[in-house]
C-alpha cells in the first residue's frame, strides 16, 4: 500500500515537448514510473523518450489508459491544463509549474474540489511512492521504501527531511509536496486522512511554513482523527513579519500564521515538533518510539 | 507589485470608483499651481511613498512636518510641499532611515460625515477573494481586528460573478448605511471587487472610505498591490512600477531571477528553495548567529546567477561570513560547485565561505570544490554548516 500513486499508476506528461517536461519525463521513466505518453497541443503524432505525444489529454487517456498527469506547461496555461486533465477523467493531477496567478487558481479550485480527482500543486515538487512511482522533480535516489508518510509545503526542505529519514533507516511510503502557493489543490488534512487509512504508513512527517492557517487546521484534525505518530517542522521562525503579508492578509487570519503559533498548536495536539531543520528525521523516530 | 496612492486612484477612477480631484506635484511651485488649478478653498498635501502610516509619520529633516497636511492657500501648499519633497518620511512601515519623498499628491478637501474601511484580499483558506468592510475607518485596521473583530464584516465572492447585490445589501446593513447612500455604497463595493479581479489584485485597501455630508461615497486613500505572477497579462501596469521605492539589492536580485530579502544580521545565505532558505536562516539563529538575508537561487540557477548572488551578498557591508546550502534536485551539485569556484575567482571573496552540498551529483560536486584549491570550509550536515558559519562570522 501507499497513497494516491503506486507501480500500477499510468502517467502522462502535459508539456512533454518542453525542456522541463522532457527532462523530467526521462528521469521519472528511469525511476520506474509507468510513463505512458505526453500531451502538447499541435505536436500530436511525435514522440518524446519513445513515448507517444497527443494533441489533447482526452485522446491520451483514450489511447493509453492514463490515470495520472504531470503538468509542466507555462504558468499562463496551467489553469487550462488542469481543467483539461480533469475533464478527461484523470484521477491524480500533479501541477509542477510555478508562477500561476492566484485568481486562476481560485477559478480552478472549486471545480477540482467538486470532482473526485486529486490536484497536487501548483508550484510543488510532486509526489513519489518510494521505489514505485515518481511524478515530479525530486531526486529519486534519496528515497527508500519504508514506514513514513511525508507531507510538505516546501520543495528542497522536503528532500532534506526525506534524506534524514532514509539515513535513519525509516524510509518512506509516499511523499507529497503540496506546493508553496496561497491556493493549492490538496491540504494537509486531505493527506492526513489518507495516511491514517494506509496500512503501510506507520508515522507521518508534516513540514509546514509561516503564513496561512493550514498547519493549525491540521493540528486540530490530528488531535481528533489521527492515531498514528506525527512529527512536524515549521520553517520560517526567523522570517521578518509582514514581508509578504499585506495588512488585510493579517486580518483575515485573525493575526494567525506565525511560526510560534503554529508550533504551539502542533505541540498542543501531541505532535513531536522538530526545533531544528536538522532534527526532522530524529523527530519522526521520537514520535515512533513514544507511539500512542 | 505595489504602486503609489495617486496611481491607485487613477486605476480605480477608471473602474468607476469615486475619488477626489487631485494633481501630482514634484516641486513647491508645482504644488502652488496645483492648488490654484483645483480651485478648492482647502486641499490636502499627501506625500507619495509606498509605505503606509503617512499621516502620523514625520519628516526626518523637518520633525514637525507630517506626511499628510491640510492647506488653505497656494502659498501654504508650496510651503508644506517644500518641506516634504526631497525629505525622508519615517512611518511605522518604513524603518528608521525613512523613505525619500519625490512627489506629493495635492487633493481637494471634502466634508467628511463618516469614515469607513474597505479591503479586498484573496482568502487562502476559503480559496476565493473576500471583501471586508468596517465601521472603524481611518484608524489602524490591525487594531480593530485585534480588539473589536465584530466590527469587521466579510463577504467572499466569485471572481467571474463578482460581488452580488444581496451581499452589498448585507454589508450596508451591517455598516448602518441606508437610503440613497446604500445604493452608492453598493455600487462602490461592486466596482472595487470588479477592479480587483480585472487587474489581478493581491490587496486593495480604502482606508478611510468616507461618506460626505451629501451622502457621497469617496475613496479618500487607496492602496493596491498586484499579483506579480499575473503581471504578464497586464502590460499597462508595468510602467506604474517605481523602482526608487524598492530595496536596490532586491531589485537587482529580481532582475537576475533570484529571490532576495535583506535582513539585519551578518551571515549571508545562498540556498536553493524557499523552505530550505527559511530553514537555513532558522538554524543559523538556533546556533547563535544572525542571517543577513534570505536568498533563494531557485531550481535552475546557472553560473551567472550564482555569481550575481555572491555579488549581492558581498555588497552588504554587514556580511562577515557566507553559508551556501544546496540540496540538489533539479539543480545538480556539480553545477553549483562549478559556479561557486567561478564566482569565487571573479567576485573576490573577503569573508569566510562555508559550503554544504547534498543531493544530485554530490560526490562529483565535492570533488570539484576540493580540486579547485579555493579556500572553502566544507560541512557535511545542516548543523555542522550552521556551527561553522556562526564561528566564522564571530
mmCIF file of C-alpha atoms in Angstrom, chain B residues 76-306:
data_model
loop_
_atom_site.group_PDB
_atom_site.id
_atom_site.type_symbol
_atom_site.label_atom_id
_atom_site.label_comp_id
_atom_site.label_asym_id
_atom_site.label_seq_id
_atom_site.Cartn_x
_atom_site.Cartn_y
_atom_site.Cartn_z
ATOM 1 C CA UNK B 76 0.713 77.234 2.146
ATOM 2 C CA UNK B 77 0.596 74.319 -0.320
ATOM 3 C CA UNK B 78 4.010 75.390 -1.665
ATOM 4 C CA UNK B 79 5.426 75.762 1.830
ATOM 5 C CA UNK B 80 4.259 72.320 3.008
ATOM 6 C CA UNK B 81 5.270 70.607 -0.245
ATOM 7 C CA UNK B 82 8.677 72.289 0.055
ATOM 8 C CA UNK B 83 9.225 70.662 3.449
ATOM 9 C CA UNK B 84 8.017 67.223 2.346
ATOM 10 C CA UNK B 85 9.638 66.943 -1.094
ATOM 11 C CA UNK B 86 13.262 65.846 -1.022
ATOM 12 C CA UNK B 87 12.969 64.908 2.662
ATOM 13 C CA UNK B 88 12.683 61.468 4.232
ATOM 14 C CA UNK B 89 9.393 60.335 5.697
ATOM 15 C CA UNK B 90 9.536 57.921 8.630
ATOM 16 C CA UNK B 91 6.377 55.892 9.286
ATOM 17 C CA UNK B 92 5.660 52.692 11.190
ATOM 18 C CA UNK B 93 6.302 50.826 7.956
ATOM 19 C CA UNK B 94 9.495 52.466 6.649
ATOM 20 C CA UNK B 95 12.112 51.739 9.298
ATOM 21 C CA UNK B 96 14.263 54.420 10.948
ATOM 22 C CA UNK B 97 16.025 55.680 7.820
ATOM 23 C CA UNK B 98 12.698 56.692 6.240
ATOM 24 C CA UNK B 99 11.777 56.910 2.582
ATOM 25 C CA UNK B 100 12.752 59.807 0.304
ATOM 26 C CA UNK B 101 9.635 61.641 -0.966
ATOM 27 C CA UNK B 102 9.873 62.548 -4.657
ATOM 28 C CA UNK B 103 6.279 63.542 -5.318
ATOM 29 C CA UNK B 104 3.203 64.765 -3.460
ATOM 30 C CA UNK B 105 -0.467 64.494 -4.327
ATOM 31 C CA UNK B 106 -2.437 67.741 -3.918
ATOM 32 C CA UNK B 107 -6.061 66.769 -3.499
ATOM 33 C CA UNK B 108 -9.354 68.631 -2.975
ATOM 34 C CA UNK B 109 -10.657 68.731 0.556
ATOM 35 C CA UNK B 110 -14.056 67.224 1.374
ATOM 36 C CA UNK B 111 -16.740 67.316 4.004
ATOM 37 C CA UNK B 112 -16.479 64.087 5.994
ATOM 38 C CA UNK B 113 -19.559 62.704 7.774
ATOM 39 C CA UNK B 114 -18.332 59.135 8.379
ATOM 40 C CA UNK B 115 -15.082 57.217 7.923
ATOM 41 C CA UNK B 116 -15.261 53.544 6.976
ATOM 42 C CA UNK B 117 -12.771 50.852 5.979
ATOM 43 C CA UNK B 118 -12.831 48.617 2.894
ATOM 44 C CA UNK B 119 -10.313 45.936 1.966
ATOM 45 C CA UNK B 120 -10.078 43.041 -0.500
ATOM 46 C CA UNK B 121 -7.655 40.113 -0.349
ATOM 47 C CA UNK B 122 -7.590 36.510 -1.515
ATOM 48 C CA UNK B 123 -8.528 34.353 1.466
ATOM 49 C CA UNK B 124 -6.225 31.327 1.231
ATOM 50 C CA UNK B 125 -8.346 29.134 3.485
ATOM 51 C CA UNK B 126 -11.559 29.785 1.519
ATOM 52 C CA UNK B 127 -9.662 29.856 -1.813
ATOM 53 C CA UNK B 128 -11.516 32.931 -3.041
ATOM 54 C CA UNK B 129 -11.390 36.708 -2.732
ATOM 55 C CA UNK B 130 -13.055 38.335 0.249
ATOM 56 C CA UNK B 131 -14.400 41.868 0.642
ATOM 57 C CA UNK B 132 -14.060 43.232 4.155
ATOM 58 C CA UNK B 133 -15.635 46.403 5.468
ATOM 59 C CA UNK B 134 -15.627 48.050 8.861
ATOM 60 C CA UNK B 135 -17.351 50.974 10.502
ATOM 61 C CA UNK B 136 -13.993 51.827 12.077
ATOM 62 C CA UNK B 137 -12.293 53.709 9.228
ATOM 63 C CA UNK B 138 -9.294 55.991 9.357
ATOM 64 C CA UNK B 139 -7.589 54.003 12.113
ATOM 65 C CA UNK B 140 -5.188 51.089 12.056
ATOM 66 C CA UNK B 141 -7.282 48.178 10.878
ATOM 67 C CA UNK B 142 -4.978 45.656 12.586
ATOM 68 C CA UNK B 143 -6.023 47.240 15.875
ATOM 69 C CA UNK B 144 -9.703 46.901 15.016
ATOM 70 C CA UNK B 145 -9.142 43.255 14.032
ATOM 71 C CA UNK B 146 -7.393 42.520 17.323
ATOM 72 C CA UNK B 147 -9.639 44.472 19.690
ATOM 73 C CA UNK B 148 -13.098 44.558 18.109
ATOM 74 C CA UNK B 149 -13.224 41.856 15.400
ATOM 75 C CA UNK B 150 -17.042 42.046 15.471
ATOM 76 C CA UNK B 151 -16.764 45.447 13.757
ATOM 77 C CA UNK B 152 -15.317 43.818 10.625
ATOM 78 C CA UNK B 153 -17.786 42.310 8.131
ATOM 79 C CA UNK B 154 -16.780 39.940 5.337
ATOM 80 C CA UNK B 155 -18.284 38.609 2.106
ATOM 81 C CA UNK B 156 -16.480 36.145 -0.158
ATOM 82 C CA UNK B 157 -17.138 36.437 -3.880
ATOM 83 C CA UNK B 158 -16.581 34.524 -7.119
ATOM 84 C CA UNK B 159 -14.076 36.327 -9.376
ATOM 85 C CA UNK B 160 -16.191 35.994 -12.513
ATOM 86 C CA UNK B 161 -19.599 36.689 -10.968
ATOM 87 C CA UNK B 162 -18.310 39.477 -8.747
ATOM 88 C CA UNK B 163 -19.981 40.751 -5.583
ATOM 89 C CA UNK B 164 -23.735 40.096 -5.647
ATOM 90 C CA UNK B 165 -26.349 42.749 -4.839
ATOM 91 C CA UNK B 166 -27.583 40.905 -1.759
ATOM 92 C CA UNK B 167 -24.043 40.756 -0.388
ATOM 93 C CA UNK B 168 -23.712 44.528 -0.766
ATOM 94 C CA UNK B 169 -27.097 44.948 0.980
ATOM 95 C CA UNK B 170 -25.927 42.764 3.887
ATOM 96 C CA UNK B 171 -22.746 44.800 4.262
ATOM 97 C CA UNK B 172 -24.686 48.099 4.101
ATOM 98 C CA UNK B 173 -26.996 46.842 6.821
ATOM 99 C CA UNK B 174 -24.013 45.908 8.998
ATOM 100 C CA UNK B 175 -22.489 49.345 8.420
ATOM 101 C CA UNK B 176 -25.863 51.023 9.106
ATOM 102 C CA UNK B 177 -25.943 52.708 5.709
ATOM 103 C CA UNK B 178 -29.451 53.298 4.367
ATOM 104 C CA UNK B 179 -31.342 55.398 1.835
ATOM 105 C CA UNK B 180 -29.618 56.774 -1.276
ATOM 106 C CA UNK B 181 -26.195 56.207 0.336
ATOM 107 C CA UNK B 182 -26.832 52.445 0.371
ATOM 108 C CA UNK B 183 -27.151 52.353 -3.412
ATOM 109 C CA UNK B 184 -23.937 54.378 -3.752
ATOM 110 C CA UNK B 185 -22.170 52.107 -1.251
ATOM 111 C CA UNK B 186 -23.275 49.002 -3.161
ATOM 112 C CA UNK B 187 -22.025 50.470 -6.440
ATOM 113 C CA UNK B 188 -18.728 51.386 -4.743
ATOM 114 C CA UNK B 189 -18.226 47.888 -3.333
ATOM 115 C CA UNK B 190 -19.084 46.186 -6.612
ATOM 116 C CA UNK B 191 -16.744 48.463 -8.570
ATOM 117 C CA UNK B 192 -13.919 47.719 -6.135
ATOM 118 C CA UNK B 193 -14.422 43.956 -6.467
ATOM 119 C CA UNK B 194 -14.523 44.247 -10.266
ATOM 120 C CA UNK B 195 -11.308 46.288 -10.346
ATOM 121 C CA UNK B 196 -9.599 43.794 -8.000
ATOM 122 C CA UNK B 197 -10.369 40.910 -10.365
ATOM 123 C CA UNK B 198 -9.746 42.876 -13.580
ATOM 124 C CA UNK B 199 -6.219 43.823 -12.511
ATOM 125 C CA UNK B 200 -5.333 40.626 -10.585
ATOM 126 C CA UNK B 201 -5.022 42.406 -7.262
ATOM 127 C CA UNK B 202 -3.397 40.771 -4.274
ATOM 128 C CA UNK B 203 -4.517 43.530 -1.889
ATOM 129 C CA UNK B 204 -6.801 46.544 -2.254
ATOM 130 C CA UNK B 205 -7.460 48.833 0.681
ATOM 131 C CA UNK B 206 -9.511 52.014 1.020
ATOM 132 C CA UNK B 207 -8.876 53.496 4.439
ATOM 133 C CA UNK B 208 -10.678 55.715 5.011
ATOM 134 C CA UNK B 209 -13.637 55.278 2.730
ATOM 135 C CA UNK B 210 -15.663 58.397 3.534
ATOM 136 C CA UNK B 211 -19.315 59.270 3.361
ATOM 137 C CA UNK B 212 -19.598 63.018 2.792
ATOM 138 C CA UNK B 213 -22.226 65.336 4.268
ATOM 139 C CA UNK B 214 -24.131 64.923 0.989
ATOM 140 C CA UNK B 215 -24.121 61.144 1.297
ATOM 141 C CA UNK B 216 -21.482 60.578 -1.413
ATOM 142 C CA UNK B 217 -19.011 57.676 -1.050
ATOM 143 C CA UNK B 218 -15.382 58.615 -1.775
ATOM 144 C CA UNK B 219 -12.076 56.728 -1.636
ATOM 145 C CA UNK B 220 -10.053 59.193 0.421
ATOM 146 C CA UNK B 221 -6.991 56.932 0.396
ATOM 147 C CA UNK B 222 -6.230 53.997 -1.868
ATOM 148 C CA UNK B 223 -3.704 51.218 -1.726
ATOM 149 C CA UNK B 224 -3.452 48.448 -4.310
ATOM 150 C CA UNK B 225 -0.862 45.767 -4.851
ATOM 151 C CA UNK B 226 -0.884 43.291 -7.697
ATOM 152 C CA UNK B 227 -0.154 39.572 -8.052
ATOM 153 C CA UNK B 228 3.356 39.508 -9.549
ATOM 154 C CA UNK B 229 2.536 36.191 -11.233
ATOM 155 C CA UNK B 230 -0.247 37.847 -13.241
ATOM 156 C CA UNK B 231 1.703 40.884 -14.465
ATOM 157 C CA UNK B 232 2.321 39.122 -17.792
ATOM 158 C CA UNK B 233 -1.287 39.852 -18.757
ATOM 159 C CA UNK B 234 -1.235 43.476 -17.586
ATOM 160 C CA UNK B 235 1.494 45.114 -19.651
ATOM 161 C CA UNK B 236 -0.005 48.532 -18.841
ATOM 162 C CA UNK B 237 0.722 48.084 -15.137
ATOM 163 C CA UNK B 238 4.456 47.566 -15.672
ATOM 164 C CA UNK B 239 5.048 51.288 -16.248
ATOM 165 C CA UNK B 240 3.481 52.087 -12.860
ATOM 166 C CA UNK B 241 6.300 50.320 -11.045
ATOM 167 C CA UNK B 242 8.521 52.751 -9.109
ATOM 168 C CA UNK B 243 11.931 51.123 -8.624
ATOM 169 C CA UNK B 244 13.054 54.016 -6.399
ATOM 170 C CA UNK B 245 10.639 52.726 -3.747
ATOM 171 C CA UNK B 246 12.193 49.261 -3.655
ATOM 172 C CA UNK B 247 15.323 47.930 -1.922
ATOM 173 C CA UNK B 248 18.064 48.186 -4.625
ATOM 174 C CA UNK B 249 19.588 44.786 -3.820
ATOM 175 C CA UNK B 250 16.150 43.159 -4.050
ATOM 176 C CA UNK B 251 15.541 44.754 -7.450
ATOM 177 C CA UNK B 252 18.959 43.577 -8.632
ATOM 178 C CA UNK B 253 18.251 40.048 -7.399
ATOM 179 C CA UNK B 254 14.842 40.062 -9.069
ATOM 180 C CA UNK B 255 16.437 41.008 -12.395
ATOM 181 C CA UNK B 256 18.760 38.010 -12.065
ATOM 182 C CA UNK B 257 15.853 35.664 -11.314
ATOM 183 C CA UNK B 258 16.793 35.356 -7.638
ATOM 184 C CA UNK B 259 14.532 35.824 -4.651
ATOM 185 C CA UNK B 260 16.287 38.011 -2.067
ATOM 186 C CA UNK B 261 15.185 39.745 1.106
ATOM 187 C CA UNK B 262 17.673 41.838 3.068
ATOM 188 C CA UNK B 263 17.843 41.323 6.829
ATOM 189 C CA UNK B 264 19.875 42.836 9.655
ATOM 190 C CA UNK B 265 22.370 40.067 10.540
ATOM 191 C CA UNK B 266 25.940 39.323 9.407
ATOM 192 C CA UNK B 267 25.748 35.833 7.853
ATOM 193 C CA UNK B 268 24.985 35.819 4.143
ATOM 194 C CA UNK B 269 22.961 32.816 2.947
ATOM 195 C CA UNK B 270 22.733 31.292 -0.535
ATOM 196 C CA UNK B 271 20.219 28.439 -0.713
ATOM 197 C CA UNK B 272 18.050 26.650 -3.294
ATOM 198 C CA UNK B 273 14.338 26.562 -2.469
ATOM 199 C CA UNK B 274 12.314 28.950 -0.295
ATOM 200 C CA UNK B 275 11.544 26.453 2.500
ATOM 201 C CA UNK B 276 15.171 25.371 2.802
ATOM 202 C CA UNK B 277 16.270 29.027 2.640
ATOM 203 C CA UNK B 278 13.958 29.927 5.538
ATOM 204 C CA UNK B 279 15.132 26.861 7.477
ATOM 205 C CA UNK B 280 18.753 27.816 6.877
ATOM 206 C CA UNK B 281 18.045 31.202 8.453
ATOM 207 C CA UNK B 282 16.319 29.413 11.326
ATOM 208 C CA UNK B 283 19.236 27.050 12.030
ATOM 209 C CA UNK B 284 21.770 29.896 11.893
ATOM 210 C CA UNK B 285 19.777 31.701 14.556
ATOM 211 C CA UNK B 286 19.396 28.484 16.557
ATOM 212 C CA UNK B 287 23.195 28.300 16.769
ATOM 213 C CA UNK B 288 23.568 31.894 17.888
ATOM 214 C CA UNK B 289 24.111 33.673 14.558
ATOM 215 C CA UNK B 290 22.079 36.272 12.681
ATOM 216 C CA UNK B 291 21.198 35.825 8.992
ATOM 217 C CA UNK B 292 21.961 38.833 6.751
ATOM 218 C CA UNK B 293 19.422 37.793 4.146
ATOM 219 C CA UNK B 294 17.017 35.322 2.634
ATOM 220 C CA UNK B 295 18.254 34.209 -0.796
ATOM 221 C CA UNK B 296 16.656 31.505 -2.920
ATOM 222 C CA UNK B 297 18.544 30.838 -6.158
ATOM 223 C CA UNK B 298 15.713 28.641 -7.405
ATOM 224 C CA UNK B 299 15.868 25.288 -9.128
ATOM 225 C CA UNK B 300 17.780 26.059 -12.287
ATOM 226 C CA UNK B 301 20.398 28.630 -11.358
ATOM 227 C CA UNK B 302 23.471 28.853 -13.603
ATOM 228 C CA UNK B 303 26.969 30.234 -13.063
ATOM 229 C CA UNK B 304 25.932 33.788 -13.956
ATOM 230 C CA UNK B 305 23.092 33.772 -11.449
ATOM 231 C CA UNK B 306 25.208 32.298 -8.660
#
